[in-house]
Amino acid sequence: MDGVQLQDLIRRGNGRAAVIAGDWCDAYRPRGVSKPLARINRFIKLPAVFTRPGGRASLGYGEPVWAGVFDAAYTKPGDYLVRAGDNVTWFVAAQEKLLPVVCVRTNRVVGFARPGAPSAAGVNSYGGVSAATAVLLCAGWPASVLTSGTRGVDSAQLPADGKPGAWTVLLPTIAGVVFAPGDLMTDDLGRTGVISTAELSALGWRLLVRQTTT
């Protein structure tokens, strides 16, 4: 038995286990930079179970990473799985051979835009970010958005001032999109933020986003 056959047996076994213990999920494969969960992107319905990595039974705060148990012959990193009934959504972060499928549970829907360049060289009348000149990067992407321990600094620096928050944002790789510091984020709660750092790894994007207060 070679590695390919062994991997196939593991996937089949996970698929059978999911049929017994799992819930039906719709699988989506994003096309384009907007609305990855559009109906046209749904390509299969399959049973799946999501468990804590390492066999832990309990769920802690701020832990978006799960192990997916399903027949991964049908999926690939970047796909979304939406559980029927409660619409809880995960994206597939990694499918390494002979290892559990790494999935990230999402809790927000986000979009990103890049601020436009100044309208003219030299001194301009306004140096802030203008939404009218921002270029859309992507929209409608389910993501994990969790509070980061890093906080911003209020510009007034008064004792009673609250400091703006910061979030760690996890997203799959998006074809044709490269995030950079300074890009703007909005979410489905109406919050806005600015990317402070952007890291692309084999698991997708990990962004540090600082909340904007104006």
Tab-separated table of N, CA and C in Angstrom, residues 35-37 80 89 91 106-110 140-144 170-172:
chain	number	residue	atom	x	y	z
A	35	LYS	N	-18.575	37.731	-2.279
A	35	LYS	CA	-19.643	36.788	-1.947
A	35	LYS	C	-19.271	35.329	-2.235
A	36	PRO	N	-18.305	34.787	-1.499
A	36	PRO	CA	-17.926	33.382	-1.723
A	36	PRO	C	-19.040	32.390	-1.426
A	37	LEU	N	-20.023	32.791	-0.622
A	37	LEU	CA	-21.127	31.883	-0.298
A	37	LEU	C	-22.330	32.091	-1.213
A	80	TYR	N	-15.375	26.687	1.724
A	80	TYR	CA	-16.200	26.959	2.903
A	80	TYR	C	-17.188	25.822	3.106
A	89	THR	N	-20.299	28.460	10.004
A	89	THR	CA	-19.465	28.408	8.805
A	89	THR	C	-17.998	28.224	9.160
A	91	PHE	N	-13.994	27.635	7.157
A	91	PHE	CA	-13.249	27.483	5.911
A	91	PHE	C	-12.114	26.498	6.120
A	106	THR	N	-15.728	30.634	11.482
A	106	THR	CA	-15.890	32.062	11.260
A	106	THR	C	-16.997	32.620	12.150
A	107	ASN	N	-16.903	33.910	12.426
A	107	ASN	CA	-17.925	34.559	13.250
A	107	ASN	C	-18.350	35.928	12.722
A	108	ARG	N	-17.695	36.409	11.680
A	108	ARG	CA	-18.035	37.701	11.104
A	108	ARG	C	-17.934	37.611	9.592
A	109	VAL	N	-18.511	38.612	8.914
A	109	VAL	CA	-18.388	38.743	7.467
A	109	VAL	C	-17.690	40.064	7.205
A	110	VAL	N	-16.598	40.024	6.443
A	110	VAL	CA	-15.752	41.214	6.296
A	110	VAL	C	-15.537	41.566	4.832
A	140	GLY	N	-17.815	40.522	1.445
A	140	GLY	CA	-18.693	39.421	1.816
A	140	GLY	C	-17.998	38.139	2.198
A	141	TRP	N	-16.792	38.221	2.801
A	141	TRP	CA	-16.032	37.013	3.140
A	141	TRP	C	-16.204	36.646	4.607
A	142	PRO	N	-16.749	35.451	4.911
A	142	PRO	CA	-16.761	34.981	6.295
A	142	PRO	C	-15.336	34.819	6.810
A	143	ALA	N	-15.095	35.290	8.024
A	143	ALA	CA	-13.751	35.278	8.599
A	143	ALA	C	-13.852	35.093	10.103
A	144	SER	N	-12.748	34.683	10.697
A	144	SER	CA	-12.642	34.675	12.154
A	144	SER	C	-12.085	36.031	12.577
A	170	LEU	N	-8.596	36.015	10.586
A	170	LEU	CA	-8.144	34.865	9.801
A	170	LEU	C	-9.038	34.710	8.586
A	171	LEU	N	-8.395	34.586	7.423
A	171	LEU	CA	-9.100	34.457	6.145
A	171	LEU	C	-8.374	33.438	5.281
A	172	PRO	N	-9.081	32.769	4.385
A	172	PRO	CA	-8.374	31.921	3.417
A	172	PRO	C	-7.670	32.783	2.378
